[in-house]
Amino acid sequence: NVAQGYVELGEVENLQKALEMYERSLRIAEFTAEKDPSEERKRELSISYNNVGRVCQKLGGEQNSRKAYEMYEKGLRIAEALAEKQGNVESLTDLIISLHRMGDSCSDQEGEQNLQTAQEMYEKALHIAESLAETVKSAPVWHLLNISYNKVGEICEKRGGEENFRRAYEMYENGFCIAEFLARKLGTAEYLKELSFSYMRMGGAYVKSGRAEDLQKAYVMYEKSLEIRQILEENQKNAESQRELLMSYSLMGDICGKIDGAANLQKARQMCEKSVQLAEMLAAKLGTEESLRDLSVSWTKMAEICEKQGGQENLKLAWELYNKSLIIQSKLVEKQKSIQSYADQIIGLYHVACHPMTRPDVSRQYLEQMLSISEMLYRQTQRPRHRQFIEIAKAMLAQLQPHL
């Protein structure tokens, strides 16, 4: 439909148009369900809640995120009631999707409690999907099971810790087997896309193992994911496929930068350059907070590679990219005031402050700002990473003091 078309275009203006259309549809669905409280009308209402929630989530920001959660919660209540009453494939599928959406909404929020709630939602969806797949041998059901495995894997990885990483790897492996089977058997864009994500997740699991021998395995996984995404982007040429290709180039840059050798470092730079090119294009085209953060991350990764390569020209380019990235990070902090945006800004301040081309008085100013933000974050979260930011800022200020 038209609203879905606007969602796929991705720009803020088009997402706002999609939201207006979906909210109009929601009002009609609420009115219809009140006059005719049949199961069919209730299902349509649940879908309408989820559609509004999905666009709010894409738009981002605290207010939209809160609204997305409220919409998903209403949709989930209806889906649960219908699944309990009907228990057929359609109602159980709707329930799995609603649980995924609620999990995604909680996962996007800050705090361990939200992550725990997200995991509970994903685990419940996985249990239903596994039971359904035992009796219904169809591609859509297997596809939902694959997504459920990956959702559990992602939230385990996000929560951290050795046991969670072990479970995440197990979930990714289960999902990979399904994705590979569906992609080889059916070969549609949807299933190829899922396979590319499975390769990416497996690569990430190899990287997180911490073993040097697993870096080459991660490289192979990321390369396979990239090959699929290049094909999909060539065929689709939309914002979603371009962002996914951007991410693949970025991951290839990361893994090449971790493997020793000048040739790998040069390849890392080539991958980062392609990532930057796509990120700049999407940020100019979409202007969403997500696209701006992608651009900031791409510039930062490019700068890190330039620093590793060394030489005056590379150092100058790195300094310019770090400063451009910090401008975006500071703007996103003003808009979002989220833990993630503050953490991004801290890293940006660190990079500019410790770069040799930054004047000592500017370095001091940025390090003091980094320290202030880090202390504020640590008071809120008590996270070891934020405590580490404080220690780094203090240590760098102490080193800088004699030169001022």
mmCIF file of N, CA, C and O in Angstrom, residues 28-77:
data_model
loop_
_atom_site.group_PDB
_atom_site.id
_atom_site.type_symbol
_atom_site.label_atom_id
_atom_site.label_comp_id
_atom_site.label_asym_id
_atom_site.label_seq_id
_atom_site.Cartn_x
_atom_site.Cartn_y
_atom_site.Cartn_z
ATOM 1 N N ILE A 28 -9.971 4.398 11.950
ATOM 2 C CA ILE A 28 -11.046 3.639 11.285
ATOM 3 C C ILE A 28 -11.167 2.248 11.902
ATOM 4 O O ILE A 28 -12.263 1.756 12.178
ATOM 5 N N ALA A 29 -9.994 1.604 12.136
ATOM 6 C CA ALA A 29 -9.993 0.245 12.710
ATOM 7 C C ALA A 29 -10.583 0.246 14.112
ATOM 8 O O ALA A 29 -11.318 -0.678 14.496
ATOM 9 N N GLU A 30 -10.260 1.274 14.929
ATOM 10 C CA GLU A 30 -10.813 1.367 16.286
ATOM 11 C C GLU A 30 -12.332 1.545 16.232
ATOM 12 O O GLU A 30 -13.068 0.897 17.000
ATOM 13 N N PHE A 31 -12.788 2.417 15.333
ATOM 14 C CA PHE A 31 -14.232 2.661 15.193
ATOM 15 C C PHE A 31 -14.940 1.382 14.731
ATOM 16 O O PHE A 31 -15.982 1.003 15.273
ATOM 17 N N THR A 32 -14.366 0.703 13.731
ATOM 18 C CA THR A 32 -14.972 -0.512 13.174
ATOM 19 C C THR A 32 -15.029 -1.626 14.213
ATOM 20 O O THR A 32 -16.038 -2.338 14.335
ATOM 21 N N ALA A 33 -13.916 -1.791 14.971
ATOM 22 C CA ALA A 33 -13.852 -2.860 15.975
ATOM 23 C C ALA A 33 -14.844 -2.613 17.113
ATOM 24 O O ALA A 33 -15.368 -3.555 17.723
ATOM 25 N N GLU A 34 -15.109 -1.340 17.400
ATOM 26 C CA GLU A 34 -16.079 -1.009 18.445
ATOM 27 C C GLU A 34 -17.496 -1.354 17.990
ATOM 28 O O GLU A 34 -18.303 -1.870 18.770
ATOM 29 N N LYS A 35 -17.801 -1.076 16.706
ATOM 30 C CA LYS A 35 -19.129 -1.372 16.171
ATOM 31 C C LYS A 35 -19.307 -2.861 15.878
ATOM 32 O O LYS A 35 -20.405 -3.409 16.012
ATOM 33 N N ASP A 36 -18.192 -3.503 15.441
ATOM 34 C CA ASP A 36 -18.250 -4.929 15.070
ATOM 35 C C ASP A 36 -17.078 -5.655 15.731
ATOM 36 O O ASP A 36 -16.018 -5.824 15.134
ATOM 37 N N PRO A 37 -17.251 -6.084 17.007
ATOM 38 C CA PRO A 37 -16.145 -6.687 17.751
ATOM 39 C C PRO A 37 -15.872 -8.155 17.363
ATOM 40 O O PRO A 37 -15.661 -9.012 18.225
ATOM 41 N N SER A 38 -15.866 -8.408 16.068
ATOM 42 C CA SER A 38 -15.566 -9.766 15.608
ATOM 43 C C SER A 38 -14.055 -10.000 15.654
ATOM 44 O O SER A 38 -13.262 -9.060 15.748
ATOM 45 N N GLU A 39 -13.652 -11.272 15.568
ATOM 46 C CA GLU A 39 -12.224 -11.606 15.624
ATOM 47 C C GLU A 39 -11.468 -11.014 14.430
ATOM 48 O O GLU A 39 -10.327 -10.577 14.566
ATOM 49 N N GLU A 40 -12.125 -10.966 13.287
ATOM 50 C CA GLU A 40 -11.482 -10.399 12.100
ATOM 51 C C GLU A 40 -11.200 -8.914 12.297
ATOM 52 O O GLU A 40 -10.111 -8.418 11.951
ATOM 53 N N ARG A 41 -12.191 -8.173 12.843
ATOM 54 C CA ARG A 41 -11.999 -6.733 13.065
ATOM 55 C C ARG A 41 -10.935 -6.486 14.149
ATOM 56 O O ARG A 41 -10.148 -5.538 14.051
ATOM 57 N N LYS A 42 -10.904 -7.352 15.152
ATOM 58 C CA LYS A 42 -9.896 -7.209 16.212
ATOM 59 C C LYS A 42 -8.489 -7.440 15.664
ATOM 60 O O LYS A 42 -7.534 -6.757 16.039
ATOM 61 N N ARG A 43 -8.362 -8.423 14.768
ATOM 62 C CA ARG A 43 -7.054 -8.684 14.148
ATOM 63 C C ARG A 43 -6.606 -7.459 13.338
ATOM 64 O O ARG A 43 -5.430 -7.073 13.388
ATOM 65 N N GLU A 44 -7.517 -6.865 12.592
ATOM 66 C CA GLU A 44 -7.185 -5.671 11.807
ATOM 67 C C GLU A 44 -6.734 -4.526 12.720
ATOM 68 O O GLU A 44 -5.812 -3.777 12.384
ATOM 69 N N LEU A 45 -7.373 -4.424 13.895
ATOM 70 C CA LEU A 45 -6.997 -3.382 14.851
ATOM 71 C C LEU A 45 -5.587 -3.630 15.390
ATOM 72 O O LEU A 45 -4.781 -2.698 15.506
ATOM 73 N N SER A 46 -5.282 -4.891 15.704
ATOM 74 C CA SER A 46 -3.947 -5.238 16.195
ATOM 75 C C SER A 46 -2.871 -4.888 15.159
ATOM 76 O O SER A 46 -1.822 -4.327 15.493
ATOM 77 N N ILE A 47 -3.138 -5.202 13.902
ATOM 78 C CA ILE A 47 -2.196 -4.886 12.819
ATOM 79 C C ILE A 47 -2.013 -3.376 12.704
ATOM 80 O O ILE A 47 -0.892 -2.885 12.497
ATOM 81 N N SER A 48 -3.098 -2.614 12.852
ATOM 82 C CA SER A 48 -3.022 -1.148 12.778
ATOM 83 C C SER A 48 -2.153 -0.578 13.901
ATOM 84 O O SER A 48 -1.342 0.331 13.681
ATOM 85 N N TYR A 49 -2.325 -1.114 15.106
ATOM 86 C CA TYR A 49 -1.473 -0.673 16.225
ATOM 87 C C TYR A 49 0.006 -0.930 15.899
ATOM 88 O O TYR A 49 0.874 -0.079 16.138
ATOM 89 N N ASN A 50 0.288 -2.112 15.361
ATOM 90 C CA ASN A 50 1.674 -2.456 15.039
ATOM 91 C C ASN A 50 2.245 -1.575 13.931
ATOM 92 O O ASN A 50 3.423 -1.207 13.968
ATOM 93 N N ASN A 51 1.416 -1.227 12.948
ATOM 94 C CA ASN A 51 1.887 -0.361 11.858
ATOM 95 C C ASN A 51 2.271 1.024 12.367
ATOM 96 O O ASN A 51 3.324 1.561 12.002
ATOM 97 N N VAL A 52 1.430 1.596 13.228
ATOM 98 C CA VAL A 52 1.734 2.910 13.807
ATOM 99 C C VAL A 52 2.998 2.817 14.668
ATOM 100 O O VAL A 52 3.889 3.674 14.585
ATOM 101 N N GLY A 53 3.082 1.756 15.462
ATOM 102 C CA GLY A 53 4.257 1.569 16.320
ATOM 103 C C GLY A 53 5.540 1.462 15.528
ATOM 104 O O GLY A 53 6.571 2.043 15.893
ATOM 105 N N ARG A 54 5.489 0.746 14.408
ATOM 106 C CA ARG A 54 6.693 0.530 13.593
ATOM 107 C C ARG A 54 7.227 1.845 13.019
ATOM 108 O O ARG A 54 8.429 2.091 13.021
ATOM 109 N N VAL A 55 6.316 2.702 12.544
ATOM 110 C CA VAL A 55 6.757 3.986 11.978
ATOM 111 C C VAL A 55 7.303 4.896 13.083
ATOM 112 O O VAL A 55 8.330 5.566 12.902
ATOM 113 N N CYS A 56 6.641 4.913 14.242
ATOM 114 C CA CYS A 56 7.143 5.720 15.370
ATOM 115 C C CYS A 56 8.546 5.273 15.766
ATOM 116 O O CYS A 56 9.416 6.097 16.051
ATOM 117 N N GLN A 57 8.756 3.965 15.779
ATOM 118 C CA GLN A 57 10.067 3.430 16.127
ATOM 119 C C GLN A 57 11.131 3.867 15.112
ATOM 120 O O GLN A 57 12.255 4.213 15.479
ATOM 121 N N LYS A 58 10.765 3.867 13.835
ATOM 122 C CA LYS A 58 11.705 4.295 12.798
ATOM 123 C C LYS A 58 12.029 5.785 12.894
ATOM 124 O O LYS A 58 13.152 6.211 12.640
ATOM 125 N N LEU A 59 11.037 6.582 13.279
ATOM 126 C CA LEU A 59 11.259 8.020 13.409
ATOM 127 C C LEU A 59 12.213 8.343 14.547
ATOM 128 O O LEU A 59 12.973 9.302 14.482
ATOM 129 N N GLY A 60 12.198 7.529 15.603
ATOM 130 C CA GLY A 60 13.129 7.708 16.707
ATOM 131 C C GLY A 60 12.774 8.879 17.612
ATOM 132 O O GLY A 60 11.812 9.611 17.384
ATOM 133 N N GLY A 61 13.594 9.055 18.642
ATOM 134 C CA GLY A 61 13.332 10.099 19.627
ATOM 135 C C GLY A 61 12.507 9.558 20.780
ATOM 136 O O GLY A 61 11.764 8.583 20.641
ATOM 137 N N GLU A 62 12.622 10.209 21.926
ATOM 138 C CA GLU A 62 11.981 9.710 23.154
ATOM 139 C C GLU A 62 10.468 9.619 23.027
ATOM 140 O O GLU A 62 9.865 8.609 23.398
ATOM 141 N N GLN A 63 9.831 10.655 22.491
ATOM 142 C CA GLN A 63 8.371 10.676 22.385
ATOM 143 C C GLN A 63 7.862 9.592 21.438
ATOM 144 O O GLN A 63 6.901 8.874 21.748
ATOM 145 N N ASN A 64 8.520 9.452 20.277
ATOM 146 C CA ASN A 64 8.109 8.426 19.318
ATOM 147 C C ASN A 64 8.348 7.024 19.861
ATOM 148 O O ASN A 64 7.549 6.113 19.619
ATOM 149 N N SER A 65 9.448 6.851 20.582
ATOM 150 C CA SER A 65 9.745 5.533 21.162
ATOM 151 C C SER A 65 8.692 5.139 22.189
ATOM 152 O O SER A 65 8.268 3.981 22.252
ATOM 153 N N ARG A 66 8.270 6.121 22.981
ATOM 154 C CA ARG A 66 7.232 5.857 23.989
ATOM 155 C C ARG A 66 5.908 5.493 23.319
ATOM 156 O O ARG A 66 5.210 4.565 23.737
ATOM 157 N N LYS A 67 5.592 6.220 22.244
ATOM 158 C CA LYS A 67 4.349 5.935 21.520
ATOM 159 C C LYS A 67 4.412 4.563 20.852
ATOM 160 O O LYS A 67 3.413 3.824 20.830
ATOM 161 N N ALA A 68 5.589 4.216 20.283
ATOM 162 C CA ALA A 68 5.753 2.901 19.656
ATOM 163 C C ALA A 68 5.476 1.795 20.671
ATOM 164 O O ALA A 68 4.758 0.828 20.378
ATOM 165 N N TYR A 69 6.020 1.961 21.873
ATOM 166 C CA TYR A 69 5.804 0.964 22.936
ATOM 167 C C TYR A 69 4.320 0.821 23.254
ATOM 168 O O TYR A 69 3.803 -0.296 23.378
ATOM 169 N N GLU A 70 3.633 1.953 23.376
ATOM 170 C CA GLU A 70 2.194 1.918 23.701
ATOM 171 C C GLU A 70 1.398 1.212 22.603
ATOM 172 O O GLU A 70 0.493 0.427 22.893
ATOM 173 N N MET A 71 1.742 1.498 21.345
ATOM 174 C CA MET A 71 1.046 0.867 20.219
ATOM 175 C C MET A 71 1.292 -0.643 20.205
ATOM 176 O O MET A 71 0.366 -1.439 20.024
ATOM 177 N N TYR A 72 2.548 -1.021 20.368
ATOM 178 C CA TYR A 72 2.898 -2.454 20.353
ATOM 179 C C TYR A 72 2.213 -3.193 21.500
ATOM 180 O O TYR A 72 1.760 -4.332 21.349
ATOM 181 N N GLU A 73 2.124 -2.530 22.657
ATOM 182 C CA GLU A 73 1.501 -3.152 23.828
ATOM 183 C C GLU A 73 0.018 -3.418 23.564
ATOM 184 O O GLU A 73 -0.498 -4.489 23.891
ATOM 185 N N LYS A 74 -0.658 -2.456 22.946
ATOM 186 C CA LYS A 74 -2.078 -2.646 22.616
ATOM 187 C C LYS A 74 -2.254 -3.751 21.584
ATOM 188 O O LYS A 74 -3.162 -4.583 21.680
ATOM 189 N N GLY A 75 -1.374 -3.753 20.577
ATOM 190 C CA GLY A 75 -1.441 -4.796 19.559
ATOM 191 C C GLY A 75 -1.187 -6.173 20.135
ATOM 192 O O GLY A 75 -1.850 -7.156 19.752
ATOM 193 N N LEU A 76 -0.246 -6.253 21.083
ATOM 194 C CA LEU A 76 0.095 -7.535 21.704
ATOM 195 C C LEU A 76 -1.065 -8.092 22.513
ATOM 196 O O LEU A 76 -1.337 -9.302 22.473
ATOM 197 N N ARG A 77 -1.747 -7.222 23.251
ATOM 198 C CA ARG A 77 -2.887 -7.694 24.066
ATOM 199 C C ARG A 77 -3.961 -8.347 23.195
ATOM 200 O O ARG A 77 -4.519 -9.391 23.543
#
